[in-house]
XYZ file of N, CA and C in Angstrom:
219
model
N 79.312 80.919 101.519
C 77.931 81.147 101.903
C 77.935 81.849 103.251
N 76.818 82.571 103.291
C 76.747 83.419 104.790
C 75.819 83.563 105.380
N 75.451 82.357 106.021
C 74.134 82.618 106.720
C 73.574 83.740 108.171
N 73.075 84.540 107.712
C 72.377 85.354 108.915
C 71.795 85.103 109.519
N 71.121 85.110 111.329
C 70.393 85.244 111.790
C 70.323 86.037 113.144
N 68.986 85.594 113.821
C 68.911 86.946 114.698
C 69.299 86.344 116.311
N 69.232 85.056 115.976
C 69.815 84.313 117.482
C 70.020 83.170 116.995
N 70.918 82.523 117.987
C 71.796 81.412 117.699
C 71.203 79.930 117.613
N 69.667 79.988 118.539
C 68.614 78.683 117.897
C 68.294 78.992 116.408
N 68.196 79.706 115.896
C 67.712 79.985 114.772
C 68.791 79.576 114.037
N 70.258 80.014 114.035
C 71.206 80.082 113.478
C 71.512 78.871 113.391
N 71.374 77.899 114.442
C 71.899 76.028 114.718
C 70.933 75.778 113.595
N 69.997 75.762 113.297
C 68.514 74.989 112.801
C 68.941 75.452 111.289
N 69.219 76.288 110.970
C 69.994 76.646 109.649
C 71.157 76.157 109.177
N 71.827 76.390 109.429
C 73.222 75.358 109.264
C 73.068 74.257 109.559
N 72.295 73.382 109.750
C 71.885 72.121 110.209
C 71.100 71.478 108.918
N 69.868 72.829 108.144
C 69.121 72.486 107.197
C 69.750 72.592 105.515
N 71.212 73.818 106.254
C 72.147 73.359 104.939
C 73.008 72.430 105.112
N 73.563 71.941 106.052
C 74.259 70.599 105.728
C 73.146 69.496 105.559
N 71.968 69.280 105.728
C 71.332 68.354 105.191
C 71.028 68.433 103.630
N 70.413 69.949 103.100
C 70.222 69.935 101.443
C 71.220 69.520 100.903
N 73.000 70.221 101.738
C 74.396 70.138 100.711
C 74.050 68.011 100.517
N 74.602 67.912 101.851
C 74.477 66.657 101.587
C 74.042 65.963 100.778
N 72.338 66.140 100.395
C 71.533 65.456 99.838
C 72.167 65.803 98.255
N 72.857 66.489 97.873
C 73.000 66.672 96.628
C 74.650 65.980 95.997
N 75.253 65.653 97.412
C 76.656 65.545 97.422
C 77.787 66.206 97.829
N 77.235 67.042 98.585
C 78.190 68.199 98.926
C 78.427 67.386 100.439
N 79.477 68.695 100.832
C 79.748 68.127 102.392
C 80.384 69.919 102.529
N 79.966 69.827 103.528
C 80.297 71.152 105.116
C 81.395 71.115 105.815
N 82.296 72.120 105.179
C 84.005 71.244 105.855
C 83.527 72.273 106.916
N 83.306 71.733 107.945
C 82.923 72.312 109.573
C 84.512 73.030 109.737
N 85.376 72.374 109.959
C 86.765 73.179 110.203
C 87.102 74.917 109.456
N 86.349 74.816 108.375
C 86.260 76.237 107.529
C 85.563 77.245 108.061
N 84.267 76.903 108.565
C 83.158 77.531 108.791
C 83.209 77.802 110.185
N 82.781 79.531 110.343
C 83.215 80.134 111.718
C 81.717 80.723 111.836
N 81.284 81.184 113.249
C 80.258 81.957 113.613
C 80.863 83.338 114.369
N 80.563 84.227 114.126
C 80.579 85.597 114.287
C 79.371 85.900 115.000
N 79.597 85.995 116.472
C 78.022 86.460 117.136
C 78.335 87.176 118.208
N 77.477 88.142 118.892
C 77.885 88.663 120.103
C 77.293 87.882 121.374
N 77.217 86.684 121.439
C 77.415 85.793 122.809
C 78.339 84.765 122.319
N 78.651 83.757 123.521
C 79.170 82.572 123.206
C 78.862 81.621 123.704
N 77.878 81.372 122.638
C 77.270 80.061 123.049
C 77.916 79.426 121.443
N 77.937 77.798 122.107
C 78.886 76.820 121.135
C 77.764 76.292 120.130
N 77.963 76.522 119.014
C 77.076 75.463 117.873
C 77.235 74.551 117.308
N 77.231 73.255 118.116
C 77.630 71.614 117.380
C 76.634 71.153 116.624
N 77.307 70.703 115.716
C 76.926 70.255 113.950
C 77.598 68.781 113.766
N 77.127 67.799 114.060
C 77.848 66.256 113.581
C 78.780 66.370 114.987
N 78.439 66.289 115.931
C 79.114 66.293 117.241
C 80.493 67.120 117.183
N 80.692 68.055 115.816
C 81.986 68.926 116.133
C 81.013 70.675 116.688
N 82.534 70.884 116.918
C 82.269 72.362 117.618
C 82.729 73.420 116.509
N 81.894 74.284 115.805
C 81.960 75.821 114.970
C 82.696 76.624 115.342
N 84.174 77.010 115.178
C 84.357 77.540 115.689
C 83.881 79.378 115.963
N 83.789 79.684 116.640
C 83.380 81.234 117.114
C 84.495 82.000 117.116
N 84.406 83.150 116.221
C 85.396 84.378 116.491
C 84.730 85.624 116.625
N 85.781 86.564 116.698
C 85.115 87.833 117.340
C 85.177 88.465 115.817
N 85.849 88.428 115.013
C 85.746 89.007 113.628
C 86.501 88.156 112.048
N 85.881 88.738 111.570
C 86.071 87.440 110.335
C 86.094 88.614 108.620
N 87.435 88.476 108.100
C 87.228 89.040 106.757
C 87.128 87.870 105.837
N 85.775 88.114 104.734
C 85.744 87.325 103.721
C 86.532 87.134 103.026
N 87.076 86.210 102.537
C 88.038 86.250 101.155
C 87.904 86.705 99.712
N 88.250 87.415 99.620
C 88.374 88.563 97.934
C 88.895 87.307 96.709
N 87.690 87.343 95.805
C 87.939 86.964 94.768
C 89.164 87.472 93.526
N 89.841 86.518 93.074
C 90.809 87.307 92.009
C 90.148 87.573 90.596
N 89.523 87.003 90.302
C 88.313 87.650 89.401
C 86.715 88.254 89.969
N 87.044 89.773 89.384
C 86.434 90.411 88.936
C 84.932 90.360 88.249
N 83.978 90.870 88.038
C 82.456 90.402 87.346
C 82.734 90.972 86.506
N 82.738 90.159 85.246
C 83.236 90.386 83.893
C 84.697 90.391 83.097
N 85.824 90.607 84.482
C 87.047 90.255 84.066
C 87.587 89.221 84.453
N 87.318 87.919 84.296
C 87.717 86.794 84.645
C 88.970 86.377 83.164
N 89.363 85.304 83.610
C 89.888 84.767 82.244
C 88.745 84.206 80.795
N 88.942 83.972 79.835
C 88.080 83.538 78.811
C 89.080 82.230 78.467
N 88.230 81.121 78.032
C 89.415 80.461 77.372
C 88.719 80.120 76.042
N 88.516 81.368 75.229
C 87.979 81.376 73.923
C 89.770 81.805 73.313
């Protein structure tokens, strides 16, 4: 998931309102995974841990394809 925003109050209050929906459904927010990409540095604590912040971040590439996945027909 990749949440956007245009400043970093905005950005806390979001990630805050998805770890409450994940939660509510059973999910959980492995905070250790999840990085912020911003041009200041200011820190965003979530459950008293710290997000970490980097200066650049490549998504991870799926090995399937849209439409060429495996079938197990």
């Amino acid at each position: 998931i990749v949440v956007i925003s245009e400043n970093m109050d905005e950005l806390k209050n979001m990630i805050e309102e998805l770890q409450e929906a994940s939660s509510q459904i059973g999910l959980e927010m492995n905070i250790s995974k999840t990085k912020v990409l911003s041009q200041t540095e200011r820190d965003i604590i979530v459950d008293h841990k710290k997000i970490e912040a980097v200066e650049q971040y490549n998504l991870p590439r799926s090995q399937n394809k849209a439409g060429k996945g495996k079938s197990n027909s």
